[in-house]
mmCIF file with all atom_site columns, C-alpha atoms in Angstrom:
data_model
loop_
_atom_site.group_PDB
_atom_site.id
_atom_site.type_symbol
_atom_site.label_atom_id
_atom_site.label_alt_id
_atom_site.label_comp_id
_atom_site.label_asym_id
_atom_site.label_entity_id
_atom_site.label_seq_id
_atom_site.pdbx_PDB_ins_code
_atom_site.Cartn_x
_atom_site.Cartn_y
_atom_site.Cartn_z
_atom_site.occupancy
_atom_site.B_iso_or_equiv
_atom_site.pdbx_formal_charge
_atom_site.auth_seq_id
_atom_site.auth_comp_id
_atom_site.auth_asym_id
_atom_site.auth_atom_id
_atom_site.pdbx_PDB_model_num
ATOM 1   C CA . UNK A 1 1   ? 0.000   0.000  0.000   1.00 0.00 ? 1   UNK A CA 1
ATOM 2   C CA . UNK A 1 2   ? 1.380   3.393  -0.962  1.00 0.00 ? 2   UNK A CA 1
ATOM 3   C CA . UNK A 1 3   ? 1.961   6.013  1.720   1.00 0.00 ? 3   UNK A CA 1
ATOM 4   C CA . UNK A 1 4   ? 0.763   9.647  1.674   1.00 0.00 ? 4   UNK A CA 1
ATOM 5   C CA . UNK A 1 5   ? 1.871   12.129 -0.963  1.00 0.00 ? 5   UNK A CA 1
ATOM 6   C CA . UNK A 1 6   ? 5.152   13.788 -0.008  1.00 0.00 ? 6   UNK A CA 1
ATOM 7   C CA . UNK A 1 7   ? 5.303   17.574 -0.262  1.00 0.00 ? 7   UNK A CA 1
ATOM 8   C CA . UNK A 1 8   ? 7.867   20.302 0.274   1.00 0.00 ? 8   UNK A CA 1
ATOM 9   C CA . UNK A 1 9   ? 6.652   23.756 1.258   1.00 0.00 ? 9   UNK A CA 1
ATOM 10  C CA . UNK A 1 10  ? 8.787   26.834 0.629   1.00 0.00 ? 10  UNK A CA 1
ATOM 11  C CA . UNK A 1 11  ? 8.309   28.582 3.979   1.00 0.00 ? 11  UNK A CA 1
ATOM 12  C CA . UNK A 1 12  ? 9.375   32.208 4.360   1.00 0.00 ? 12  UNK A CA 1
ATOM 13  C CA . UNK A 1 13  ? 7.654   32.714 7.698   1.00 0.00 ? 13  UNK A CA 1
ATOM 14  C CA . UNK A 1 14  ? 5.180   35.193 6.205   1.00 0.00 ? 14  UNK A CA 1
ATOM 15  C CA . UNK A 1 15  ? 1.399   35.116 6.138   1.00 0.00 ? 15  UNK A CA 1
ATOM 16  C CA . UNK A 1 16  ? 1.131   33.587 2.655   1.00 0.00 ? 16  UNK A CA 1
ATOM 17  C CA . UNK A 1 17  ? 3.593   30.714 2.947   1.00 0.00 ? 17  UNK A CA 1
ATOM 18  C CA . UNK A 1 18  ? 2.347   29.863 6.439   1.00 0.00 ? 18  UNK A CA 1
ATOM 19  C CA . UNK A 1 19  ? -1.187  29.562 5.086   1.00 0.00 ? 19  UNK A CA 1
ATOM 20  C CA . UNK A 1 20  ? 0.102   27.436 2.207   1.00 0.00 ? 20  UNK A CA 1
ATOM 21  C CA . UNK A 1 21  ? 1.808   25.197 4.762   1.00 0.00 ? 21  UNK A CA 1
ATOM 22  C CA . UNK A 1 22  ? -1.519  24.765 6.555   1.00 0.00 ? 22  UNK A CA 1
ATOM 23  C CA . UNK A 1 23  ? -3.182  23.894 3.230   1.00 0.00 ? 23  UNK A CA 1
ATOM 24  C CA . UNK A 1 24  ? -0.494  21.327 2.399   1.00 0.00 ? 24  UNK A CA 1
ATOM 25  C CA . UNK A 1 25  ? -0.869  19.670 5.801   1.00 0.00 ? 25  UNK A CA 1
ATOM 26  C CA . UNK A 1 26  ? -4.661  19.688 5.411   1.00 0.00 ? 26  UNK A CA 1
ATOM 27  C CA . UNK A 1 27  ? -4.267  17.906 2.055   1.00 0.00 ? 27  UNK A CA 1
ATOM 28  C CA . UNK A 1 28  ? -2.949  14.901 3.936   1.00 0.00 ? 28  UNK A CA 1
ATOM 29  C CA . UNK A 1 29  ? 0.547   15.084 2.463   1.00 0.00 ? 29  UNK A CA 1
ATOM 30  C CA . UNK A 1 30  ? 3.670   14.174 4.388   1.00 0.00 ? 30  UNK A CA 1
ATOM 31  C CA . UNK A 1 31  ? 5.114   17.697 4.631   1.00 0.00 ? 31  UNK A CA 1
ATOM 32  C CA . UNK A 1 32  ? 8.523   19.196 5.237   1.00 0.00 ? 32  UNK A CA 1
ATOM 33  C CA . UNK A 1 33  ? 9.435   22.887 5.071   1.00 0.00 ? 33  UNK A CA 1
ATOM 34  C CA . UNK A 1 34  ? 12.359  24.558 3.313   1.00 0.00 ? 34  UNK A CA 1
ATOM 35  C CA . UNK A 1 35  ? 13.594  27.932 4.547   1.00 0.00 ? 35  UNK A CA 1
ATOM 36  C CA . UNK A 1 36  ? 15.932  30.158 2.552   1.00 0.00 ? 36  UNK A CA 1
ATOM 37  C CA . UNK A 1 37  ? 18.488  32.640 3.851   1.00 0.00 ? 37  UNK A CA 1
ATOM 38  C CA . UNK A 1 38  ? 19.581  34.885 1.001   1.00 0.00 ? 38  UNK A CA 1
ATOM 39  C CA . UNK A 1 39  ? 20.914  38.070 2.574   1.00 0.00 ? 39  UNK A CA 1
ATOM 40  C CA . UNK A 1 40  ? 17.860  40.309 2.801   1.00 0.00 ? 40  UNK A CA 1
ATOM 41  C CA . UNK A 1 41  ? 17.495  42.969 5.475   1.00 0.00 ? 41  UNK A CA 1
ATOM 42  C CA . UNK A 1 42  ? 14.649  41.115 7.185   1.00 0.00 ? 42  UNK A CA 1
ATOM 43  C CA . UNK A 1 43  ? 16.056  37.594 6.741   1.00 0.00 ? 43  UNK A CA 1
ATOM 44  C CA . UNK A 1 44  ? 16.964  36.899 10.371  1.00 0.00 ? 44  UNK A CA 1
ATOM 45  C CA . UNK A 1 45  ? 13.465  37.815 11.521  1.00 0.00 ? 45  UNK A CA 1
ATOM 46  C CA . UNK A 1 46  ? 11.572  35.905 8.840   1.00 0.00 ? 46  UNK A CA 1
ATOM 47  C CA . UNK A 1 47  ? 13.840  32.850 9.212   1.00 0.00 ? 47  UNK A CA 1
ATOM 48  C CA . UNK A 1 48  ? 13.065  32.733 12.935  1.00 0.00 ? 48  UNK A CA 1
ATOM 49  C CA . UNK A 1 49  ? 9.351   33.111 12.185  1.00 0.00 ? 49  UNK A CA 1
ATOM 50  C CA . UNK A 1 50  ? 9.544   30.220 9.708   1.00 0.00 ? 50  UNK A CA 1
ATOM 51  C CA . UNK A 1 51  ? 11.192  27.938 12.266  1.00 0.00 ? 51  UNK A CA 1
ATOM 52  C CA . UNK A 1 52  ? 8.588   28.965 14.857  1.00 0.00 ? 52  UNK A CA 1
ATOM 53  C CA . UNK A 1 53  ? 5.796   28.099 12.414  1.00 0.00 ? 53  UNK A CA 1
ATOM 54  C CA . UNK A 1 54  ? 7.366   24.729 11.561  1.00 0.00 ? 54  UNK A CA 1
ATOM 55  C CA . UNK A 1 55  ? 7.695   23.969 15.278  1.00 0.00 ? 55  UNK A CA 1
ATOM 56  C CA . UNK A 1 56  ? 4.040   24.900 15.801  1.00 0.00 ? 56  UNK A CA 1
ATOM 57  C CA . UNK A 1 57  ? 2.982   22.367 13.164  1.00 0.00 ? 57  UNK A CA 1
ATOM 58  C CA . UNK A 1 58  ? 5.581   19.818 14.312  1.00 0.00 ? 58  UNK A CA 1
ATOM 59  C CA . UNK A 1 59  ? 7.082   19.329 10.892  1.00 0.00 ? 59  UNK A CA 1
ATOM 60  C CA . UNK A 1 60  ? 10.756  19.122 9.873   1.00 0.00 ? 60  UNK A CA 1
ATOM 61  C CA . UNK A 1 61  ? 12.336  22.290 8.480   1.00 0.00 ? 61  UNK A CA 1
ATOM 62  C CA . UNK A 1 62  ? 15.585  22.655 6.552   1.00 0.00 ? 62  UNK A CA 1
ATOM 63  C CA . UNK A 1 63  ? 17.526  25.885 6.040   1.00 0.00 ? 63  UNK A CA 1
ATOM 64  C CA . UNK A 1 64  ? 19.457  26.669 2.840   1.00 0.00 ? 64  UNK A CA 1
ATOM 65  C CA . UNK A 1 65  ? 21.904  29.546 3.223   1.00 0.00 ? 65  UNK A CA 1
ATOM 66  C CA . UNK A 1 66  ? 22.297  31.246 -0.174  1.00 0.00 ? 66  UNK A CA 1
ATOM 67  C CA . UNK A 1 67  ? 23.516  34.569 1.195   1.00 0.00 ? 67  UNK A CA 1
ATOM 68  C CA . UNK A 1 68  ? 27.123  34.149 -0.066  1.00 0.00 ? 68  UNK A CA 1
ATOM 69  C CA . UNK A 1 69  ? 25.821  33.396 -3.570  1.00 0.00 ? 69  UNK A CA 1
ATOM 70  C CA . UNK A 1 70  ? 23.236  36.195 -3.696  1.00 0.00 ? 70  UNK A CA 1
ATOM 71  C CA . UNK A 1 71  ? 25.273  38.819 -1.854  1.00 0.00 ? 71  UNK A CA 1
ATOM 72  C CA . UNK A 1 72  ? 25.772  41.031 -4.909  1.00 0.00 ? 72  UNK A CA 1
ATOM 73  C CA . UNK A 1 73  ? 22.170  40.934 -6.177  1.00 0.00 ? 73  UNK A CA 1
ATOM 74  C CA . UNK A 1 74  ? 20.756  44.395 -6.814  1.00 0.00 ? 74  UNK A CA 1
ATOM 75  C CA . UNK A 1 75  ? 17.684  45.139 -4.679  1.00 0.00 ? 75  UNK A CA 1
ATOM 76  C CA . UNK A 1 76  ? 16.817  47.428 -1.783  1.00 0.00 ? 76  UNK A CA 1
ATOM 77  C CA . UNK A 1 77  ? 15.651  44.297 -0.014  1.00 0.00 ? 77  UNK A CA 1
ATOM 78  C CA . UNK A 1 78  ? 19.264  43.153 0.274   1.00 0.00 ? 78  UNK A CA 1
ATOM 79  C CA . UNK A 1 79  ? 21.548  44.297 3.076   1.00 0.00 ? 79  UNK A CA 1
ATOM 80  C CA . UNK A 1 80  ? 23.705  46.328 0.684   1.00 0.00 ? 80  UNK A CA 1
ATOM 81  C CA . UNK A 1 81  ? 20.658  47.992 -0.908  1.00 0.00 ? 81  UNK A CA 1
ATOM 82  C CA . UNK A 1 82  ? 19.073  51.371 -0.166  1.00 0.00 ? 82  UNK A CA 1
ATOM 83  C CA . UNK A 1 83  ? 16.111  52.263 2.010   1.00 0.00 ? 83  UNK A CA 1
ATOM 84  C CA . UNK A 1 84  ? 12.995  50.082 1.884   1.00 0.00 ? 84  UNK A CA 1
ATOM 85  C CA . UNK A 1 85  ? 10.228  52.141 0.222   1.00 0.00 ? 85  UNK A CA 1
ATOM 86  C CA . UNK A 1 86  ? 7.058   52.936 2.127   1.00 0.00 ? 86  UNK A CA 1
ATOM 87  C CA . UNK A 1 87  ? 3.554   53.223 0.736   1.00 0.00 ? 87  UNK A CA 1
ATOM 88  C CA . UNK A 1 88  ? 0.949   51.163 -1.088  1.00 0.00 ? 88  UNK A CA 1
ATOM 89  C CA . UNK A 1 89  ? 2.054   47.637 -1.987  1.00 0.00 ? 89  UNK A CA 1
ATOM 90  C CA . UNK A 1 90  ? 1.279   48.206 -5.699  1.00 0.00 ? 90  UNK A CA 1
ATOM 91  C CA . UNK A 1 91  ? 3.149   51.520 -5.919  1.00 0.00 ? 91  UNK A CA 1
ATOM 92  C CA . UNK A 1 92  ? 5.823   51.614 -8.630  1.00 0.00 ? 92  UNK A CA 1
ATOM 93  C CA . UNK A 1 93  ? 8.439   52.350 -5.962  1.00 0.00 ? 93  UNK A CA 1
ATOM 94  C CA . UNK A 1 94  ? 7.913   48.815 -4.647  1.00 0.00 ? 94  UNK A CA 1
ATOM 95  C CA . UNK A 1 95  ? 9.650   47.441 -7.743  1.00 0.00 ? 95  UNK A CA 1
ATOM 96  C CA . UNK A 1 96  ? 12.866  48.338 -5.939  1.00 0.00 ? 96  UNK A CA 1
ATOM 97  C CA . UNK A 1 97  ? 12.187  45.363 -3.650  1.00 0.00 ? 97  UNK A CA 1
ATOM 98  C CA . UNK A 1 98  ? 12.399  42.832 -6.509  1.00 0.00 ? 98  UNK A CA 1
ATOM 99  C CA . UNK A 1 99  ? 15.368  40.504 -6.017  1.00 0.00 ? 99  UNK A CA 1
ATOM 100 C CA . UNK A 1 100 ? 16.333  39.441 -9.566  1.00 0.00 ? 100 UNK A CA 1
ATOM 101 C CA . UNK A 1 101 ? 15.918  35.705 -10.109 1.00 0.00 ? 101 UNK A CA 1
ATOM 102 C CA . UNK A 1 102 ? 15.234  34.952 -6.452  1.00 0.00 ? 102 UNK A CA 1
ATOM 103 C CA . UNK A 1 103 ? 12.211  32.698 -6.840  1.00 0.00 ? 103 UNK A CA 1
ATOM 104 C CA . UNK A 1 104 ? 13.697  30.993 -9.896  1.00 0.00 ? 104 UNK A CA 1
ATOM 105 C CA . UNK A 1 105 ? 16.817  30.132 -7.891  1.00 0.00 ? 105 UNK A CA 1
ATOM 106 C CA . UNK A 1 106 ? 14.681  28.901 -4.997  1.00 0.00 ? 106 UNK A CA 1
ATOM 107 C CA . UNK A 1 107 ? 12.518  26.862 -7.373  1.00 0.00 ? 107 UNK A CA 1
ATOM 108 C CA . UNK A 1 108 ? 15.538  25.148 -8.931  1.00 0.00 ? 108 UNK A CA 1
ATOM 109 C CA . UNK A 1 109 ? 16.779  24.050 -5.516  1.00 0.00 ? 109 UNK A CA 1
ATOM 110 C CA . UNK A 1 110 ? 13.293  22.906 -4.535  1.00 0.00 ? 110 UNK A CA 1
ATOM 111 C CA . UNK A 1 111 ? 13.020  20.777 -7.684  1.00 0.00 ? 111 UNK A CA 1
ATOM 112 C CA . UNK A 1 112 ? 16.298  19.027 -6.906  1.00 0.00 ? 112 UNK A CA 1
ATOM 113 C CA . UNK A 1 113 ? 15.438  18.530 -3.256  1.00 0.00 ? 113 UNK A CA 1
ATOM 114 C CA . UNK A 1 114 ? 11.964  17.217 -4.058  1.00 0.00 ? 114 UNK A CA 1
ATOM 115 C CA . UNK A 1 115 ? 13.343  14.598 -6.425  1.00 0.00 ? 115 UNK A CA 1
ATOM 116 C CA . UNK A 1 116 ? 16.046  13.664 -3.920  1.00 0.00 ? 116 UNK A CA 1
ATOM 117 C CA . UNK A 1 117 ? 13.469  13.262 -1.160  1.00 0.00 ? 117 UNK A CA 1
ATOM 118 C CA . UNK A 1 118 ? 11.019  11.491 -3.495  1.00 0.00 ? 118 UNK A CA 1
ATOM 119 C CA . UNK A 1 119 ? 8.514   14.279 -2.911  1.00 0.00 ? 119 UNK A CA 1
ATOM 120 C CA . UNK A 1 120 ? 5.869   14.735 -5.601  1.00 0.00 ? 120 UNK A CA 1
ATOM 121 C CA . UNK A 1 121 ? 4.862   18.327 -4.897  1.00 0.00 ? 121 UNK A CA 1
ATOM 122 C CA . UNK A 1 122 ? 6.453   21.669 -4.095  1.00 0.00 ? 122 UNK A CA 1
ATOM 123 C CA . UNK A 1 123 ? 4.020   24.196 -2.614  1.00 0.00 ? 123 UNK A CA 1
ATOM 124 C CA . UNK A 1 124 ? 4.539   27.951 -3.070  1.00 0.00 ? 124 UNK A CA 1
ATOM 125 C CA . UNK A 1 125 ? 2.853   30.981 -1.490  1.00 0.00 ? 125 UNK A CA 1
ATOM 126 C CA . UNK A 1 126 ? 2.735   33.256 -4.547  1.00 0.00 ? 126 UNK A CA 1
ATOM 127 C CA . UNK A 1 127 ? -0.581  35.085 -4.934  1.00 0.00 ? 127 UNK A CA 1
ATOM 128 C CA . UNK A 1 128 ? -2.439  37.754 -6.911  1.00 0.00 ? 128 UNK A CA 1
ATOM 129 C CA . UNK A 1 129 ? -1.188  40.628 -4.763  1.00 0.00 ? 129 UNK A CA 1
ATOM 130 C CA . UNK A 1 130 ? 2.348   39.921 -5.988  1.00 0.00 ? 130 UNK A CA 1
ATOM 131 C CA . UNK A 1 131 ? 1.566   39.869 -9.721  1.00 0.00 ? 131 UNK A CA 1
ATOM 132 C CA . UNK A 1 132 ? 1.846   43.608 -10.366 1.00 0.00 ? 132 UNK A CA 1
ATOM 133 C CA . UNK A 1 133 ? 5.341   44.061 -8.915  1.00 0.00 ? 133 UNK A CA 1
ATOM 134 C CA . UNK A 1 134 ? 7.067   40.664 -8.935  1.00 0.00 ? 134 UNK A CA 1
ATOM 135 C CA . UNK A 1 135 ? 7.580   38.893 -12.306 1.00 0.00 ? 135 UNK A CA 1
ATOM 136 C CA . UNK A 1 136 ? 8.528   35.603 -10.631 1.00 0.00 ? 136 UNK A CA 1
ATOM 137 C CA . UNK A 1 137 ? 5.197   35.414 -8.815  1.00 0.00 ? 137 UNK A CA 1
ATOM 138 C CA . UNK A 1 138 ? 3.008   35.577 -11.933 1.00 0.00 ? 138 UNK A CA 1
ATOM 139 C CA . UNK A 1 139 ? 1.014   32.724 -13.489 1.00 0.00 ? 139 UNK A CA 1
ATOM 140 C CA . UNK A 1 140 ? 3.242   32.604 -16.589 1.00 0.00 ? 140 UNK A CA 1
ATOM 141 C CA . UNK A 1 141 ? 6.309   32.134 -14.378 1.00 0.00 ? 141 UNK A CA 1
ATOM 142 C CA . UNK A 1 142 ? 4.636   29.279 -12.519 1.00 0.00 ? 142 UNK A CA 1
ATOM 143 C CA . UNK A 1 143 ? 3.617   27.640 -15.803 1.00 0.00 ? 143 UNK A CA 1
ATOM 144 C CA . UNK A 1 144 ? 7.179   27.875 -17.087 1.00 0.00 ? 144 UNK A CA 1
ATOM 145 C CA . UNK A 1 145 ? 8.670   26.514 -13.869 1.00 0.00 ? 145 UNK A CA 1
ATOM 146 C CA . UNK A 1 146 ? 6.239   23.610 -13.881 1.00 0.00 ? 146 UNK A CA 1
ATOM 147 C CA . UNK A 1 147 ? 7.381   22.754 -17.396 1.00 0.00 ? 147 UNK A CA 1
ATOM 148 C CA . UNK A 1 148 ? 10.986  22.850 -16.167 1.00 0.00 ? 148 UNK A CA 1
ATOM 149 C CA . UNK A 1 149 ? 10.157  20.679 -13.146 1.00 0.00 ? 149 UNK A CA 1
ATOM 150 C CA . UNK A 1 150 ? 8.348   18.117 -15.252 1.00 0.00 ? 150 UNK A CA 1
ATOM 151 C CA . UNK A 1 151 ? 11.142  17.976 -17.827 1.00 0.00 ? 151 UNK A CA 1
ATOM 152 C CA . UNK A 1 152 ? 13.950  17.911 -15.277 1.00 0.00 ? 152 UNK A CA 1
ATOM 153 C CA . UNK A 1 153 ? 12.419  15.122 -13.169 1.00 0.00 ? 153 UNK A CA 1
ATOM 154 C CA . UNK A 1 154 ? 10.697  13.138 -15.929 1.00 0.00 ? 154 UNK A CA 1
ATOM 155 C CA . UNK A 1 155 ? 7.307   14.068 -14.536 1.00 0.00 ? 155 UNK A CA 1
ATOM 156 C CA . UNK A 1 156 ? 8.029   13.258 -10.902 1.00 0.00 ? 156 UNK A CA 1
ATOM 157 C CA . UNK A 1 157 ? 7.736   16.769 -9.429  1.00 0.00 ? 157 UNK A CA 1
ATOM 158 C CA . UNK A 1 158 ? 5.162   19.526 -9.842  1.00 0.00 ? 158 UNK A CA 1
ATOM 159 C CA . UNK A 1 159 ? 4.643   22.938 -8.275  1.00 0.00 ? 159 UNK A CA 1
ATOM 160 C CA . UNK A 1 160 ? 1.419   23.842 -6.503  1.00 0.00 ? 160 UNK A CA 1
ATOM 161 C CA . UNK A 1 161 ? 0.368   27.400 -5.738  1.00 0.00 ? 161 UNK A CA 1
ATOM 162 C CA . UNK A 1 162 ? -3.159  27.153 -4.298  1.00 0.00 ? 162 UNK A CA 1
ATOM 163 C CA . UNK A 1 163 ? -3.519  30.914 -3.852  1.00 0.00 ? 163 UNK A CA 1
ATOM 164 C CA . UNK A 1 164 ? -2.067  31.989 -7.209  1.00 0.00 ? 164 UNK A CA 1
ATOM 165 C CA . UNK A 1 165 ? -5.201  33.970 -8.113  1.00 0.00 ? 165 UNK A CA 1
ATOM 166 C CA . UNK A 1 166 ? -6.204  34.867 -4.561  1.00 0.00 ? 166 UNK A CA 1
ATOM 167 C CA . UNK A 1 167 ? -5.759  38.195 -2.765  1.00 0.00 ? 167 UNK A CA 1
ATOM 168 C CA . UNK A 1 168 ? -4.147  38.618 0.639   1.00 0.00 ? 168 UNK A CA 1
ATOM 169 C CA . UNK A 1 169 ? -7.642  39.028 2.060   1.00 0.00 ? 169 UNK A CA 1
ATOM 170 C CA . UNK A 1 170 ? -8.752  35.704 0.602   1.00 0.00 ? 170 UNK A CA 1
ATOM 171 C CA . UNK A 1 171 ? -5.658  33.954 1.929   1.00 0.00 ? 171 UNK A CA 1
ATOM 172 C CA . UNK A 1 172 ? -6.228  35.438 5.370   1.00 0.00 ? 172 UNK A CA 1
ATOM 173 C CA . UNK A 1 173 ? -9.891  34.424 5.358   1.00 0.00 ? 173 UNK A CA 1
ATOM 174 C CA . UNK A 1 174 ? -8.898  30.847 4.508   1.00 0.00 ? 174 UNK A CA 1
ATOM 175 C CA . UNK A 1 175 ? -6.247  30.803 7.227   1.00 0.00 ? 175 UNK A CA 1
ATOM 176 C CA . UNK A 1 176 ? -8.364  32.309 9.985   1.00 0.00 ? 176 UNK A CA 1
ATOM 177 C CA . UNK A 1 177 ? -10.942 29.572 9.458   1.00 0.00 ? 177 UNK A CA 1
ATOM 178 C CA . UNK A 1 178 ? -8.155  27.045 10.080  1.00 0.00 ? 178 UNK A CA 1
ATOM 179 C CA . UNK A 1 179 ? -6.591  28.838 13.031  1.00 0.00 ? 179 UNK A CA 1
ATOM 180 C CA . UNK A 1 180 ? -3.288  29.472 11.243  1.00 0.00 ? 180 UNK A CA 1
ATOM 181 C CA . UNK A 1 181 ? -0.803  30.904 13.824  1.00 0.00 ? 181 UNK A CA 1
ATOM 182 C CA . UNK A 1 182 ? -0.447  34.372 12.347  1.00 0.00 ? 182 UNK A CA 1
ATOM 183 C CA . UNK A 1 183 ? 0.973   35.643 15.653  1.00 0.00 ? 183 UNK A CA 1
ATOM 184 C CA . UNK A 1 184 ? 4.162   33.748 14.761  1.00 0.00 ? 184 UNK A CA 1
ATOM 185 C CA . UNK A 1 185 ? 4.545   35.176 11.251  1.00 0.00 ? 185 UNK A CA 1
ATOM 186 C CA . UNK A 1 186 ? 6.799   37.927 9.887   1.00 0.00 ? 186 UNK A CA 1
ATOM 187 C CA . UNK A 1 187 ? 5.789   40.181 6.996   1.00 0.00 ? 187 UNK A CA 1
ATOM 188 C CA . UNK A 1 188 ? 7.802   43.412 7.334   1.00 0.00 ? 188 UNK A CA 1
ATOM 189 C CA . UNK A 1 189 ? 10.703  44.046 4.934   1.00 0.00 ? 189 UNK A CA 1
ATOM 190 C CA . UNK A 1 190 ? 12.720  46.258 7.284   1.00 0.00 ? 190 UNK A CA 1
ATOM 191 C CA . UNK A 1 191 ? 15.729  45.303 9.428   1.00 0.00 ? 191 UNK A CA 1
ATOM 192 C CA . UNK A 1 192 ? 14.018  45.676 12.779  1.00 0.00 ? 192 UNK A CA 1
ATOM 193 C CA . UNK A 1 193 ? 12.417  43.224 15.217  1.00 0.00 ? 193 UNK A CA 1
ATOM 194 C CA . UNK A 1 194 ? 9.043   45.023 15.358  1.00 0.00 ? 194 UNK A CA 1
ATOM 195 C CA . UNK A 1 195 ? 7.164   45.327 12.053  1.00 0.00 ? 195 UNK A CA 1
ATOM 196 C CA . UNK A 1 196 ? 7.312   48.889 10.722  1.00 0.00 ? 196 UNK A CA 1
ATOM 197 C CA . UNK A 1 197 ? 3.692   49.140 9.568   1.00 0.00 ? 197 UNK A CA 1
ATOM 198 C CA . UNK A 1 198 ? 4.710   51.414 6.679   1.00 0.00 ? 198 UNK A CA 1
ATOM 199 C CA . UNK A 1 199 ? 6.402   49.286 4.005   1.00 0.00 ? 199 UNK A CA 1
ATOM 200 C CA . UNK A 1 200 ? 4.361   47.839 1.161   1.00 0.00 ? 200 UNK A CA 1
ATOM 201 C CA . UNK A 1 201 ? 4.420   44.364 2.645   1.00 0.00 ? 201 UNK A CA 1
ATOM 202 C CA . UNK A 1 202 ? 3.162   45.582 6.032   1.00 0.00 ? 202 UNK A CA 1
ATOM 203 C CA . UNK A 1 203 ? 0.475   47.698 4.392   1.00 0.00 ? 203 UNK A CA 1
ATOM 204 C CA . UNK A 1 204 ? -0.868  44.803 2.330   1.00 0.00 ? 204 UNK A CA 1
ATOM 205 C CA . UNK A 1 205 ? -1.125  42.690 5.476   1.00 0.00 ? 205 UNK A CA 1
ATOM 206 C CA . UNK A 1 206 ? -2.664  45.475 7.565   1.00 0.00 ? 206 UNK A CA 1
ATOM 207 C CA . UNK A 1 207 ? -5.228  46.102 4.835   1.00 0.00 ? 207 UNK A CA 1
ATOM 208 C CA . UNK A 1 208 ? -6.247  42.427 4.751   1.00 0.00 ? 208 UNK A CA 1
ATOM 209 C CA . UNK A 1 209 ? -6.817  42.270 8.501   1.00 0.00 ? 209 UNK A CA 1
ATOM 210 C CA . UNK A 1 210 ? -8.736  45.555 8.403   1.00 0.00 ? 210 UNK A CA 1
ATOM 211 C CA . UNK A 1 211 ? -10.995 44.359 5.557   1.00 0.00 ? 211 UNK A CA 1
ATOM 212 C CA . UNK A 1 212 ? -11.674 41.097 7.364   1.00 0.00 ? 212 UNK A CA 1
ATOM 213 C CA . UNK A 1 213 ? -12.530 43.049 10.496  1.00 0.00 ? 213 UNK A CA 1
ATOM 214 C CA . UNK A 1 214 ? -10.173 41.264 12.872  1.00 0.00 ? 214 UNK A CA 1
ATOM 215 C CA . UNK A 1 215 ? -7.136  42.401 14.846  1.00 0.00 ? 215 UNK A CA 1
ATOM 216 C CA . UNK A 1 216 ? -3.703  41.542 13.525  1.00 0.00 ? 216 UNK A CA 1
ATOM 217 C CA . UNK A 1 217 ? -1.962  39.612 16.349  1.00 0.00 ? 217 UNK A CA 1
ATOM 218 C CA . UNK A 1 218 ? 1.519   41.032 15.673  1.00 0.00 ? 218 UNK A CA 1
ATOM 219 C CA . UNK A 1 219 ? 2.969   44.342 16.872  1.00 0.00 ? 219 UNK A CA 1
ATOM 220 C CA . UNK A 1 220 ? 3.552   47.337 14.607  1.00 0.00 ? 220 UNK A CA 1
ATOM 221 C CA . UNK A 1 221 ? 5.697   50.414 15.062  1.00 0.00 ? 221 UNK A CA 1
ATOM 222 C CA . UNK A 1 222 ? 3.167   52.515 13.121  1.00 0.00 ? 222 UNK A CA 1
ATOM 223 C CA . UNK A 1 223 ? -0.611  52.129 13.399  1.00 0.00 ? 223 UNK A CA 1
ATOM 224 C CA . UNK A 1 224 ? -1.716  55.144 11.351  1.00 0.00 ? 224 UNK A CA 1
ATOM 225 C CA . UNK A 1 225 ? -3.881  55.316 8.212   1.00 0.00 ? 225 UNK A CA 1
ATOM 226 C CA . UNK A 1 226 ? -3.110  53.050 5.278   1.00 0.00 ? 226 UNK A CA 1
ATOM 227 C CA . UNK A 1 227 ? -1.806  54.739 2.103   1.00 0.00 ? 227 UNK A CA 1
ATOM 228 C CA . UNK A 1 228 ? -4.095  55.104 -0.882  1.00 0.00 ? 228 UNK A CA 1
ATOM 229 C CA . UNK A 1 229 ? -3.323  53.320 -4.131  1.00 0.00 ? 229 UNK A CA 1
ATOM 230 C CA . UNK A 1 230 ? -1.522  55.568 -6.610  1.00 0.00 ? 230 UNK A CA 1
ATOM 231 C CA . UNK A 1 231 ? -3.360  56.336 -9.817  1.00 0.00 ? 231 UNK A CA 1
ATOM 232 C CA . UNK A 1 232 ? -1.494  55.888 -13.124 1.00 0.00 ? 232 UNK A CA 1
ATOM 233 C CA . UNK A 1 233 ? -0.012  59.110 -14.505 1.00 0.00 ? 233 UNK A CA 1
ATOM 234 C CA . UNK A 1 234 ? -2.537  60.935 -16.619 1.00 0.00 ? 234 UNK A CA 1
ATOM 235 C CA . UNK A 1 235 ? -5.479  59.789 -14.481 1.00 0.00 ? 235 UNK A CA 1
ATOM 236 C CA . UNK A 1 236 ? -4.694  62.013 -11.526 1.00 0.00 ? 236 UNK A CA 1
#
């Protein structure tokens, strides 16, 4: 008799990947988490959050340290980059937080690990809120990576992104119903232990909790009004 499906979840420690982890566990798969360290400003805080989440669910978690390899990548998200922009999460300034090739590099490692571990699925937390700013979170990227995974493993491994077309609000709604431990998660992009409440990532999360009408269980440095979405030039 065959055992349960084996799955690897790419776990950043944020709201999205933690909810994806809950979904993978709920699917009945035998789950393990993979955590990446790549040299971002907020890495130490999100890595700790990811380990805390894995401990909560009592699943194994493995850390891959890619920071020496990705040290020179150009992004304000990286330690050598400039200031993290503040404002709406779809503002054009947020493009500065793109880390070139990051998810493609992660995906390649996940494909190899999945085949090595005889895991059939790799679960990702990419979602609709990322599509505007991040090219490697879009449906066409996922389609291409699935083709690579299938070709590279002779059909043994596939990617799953259950919230690919879902908003942060929809993800949160799903997770709240399943008592996902959002108090353990880390969303902020800044190099500080308490979430800033001003960066695009914080604002997207704050907005989701506000729209759902529940209190976010984490602390914020700033609790003021959320920024409005910028209108395209010519429409203002």
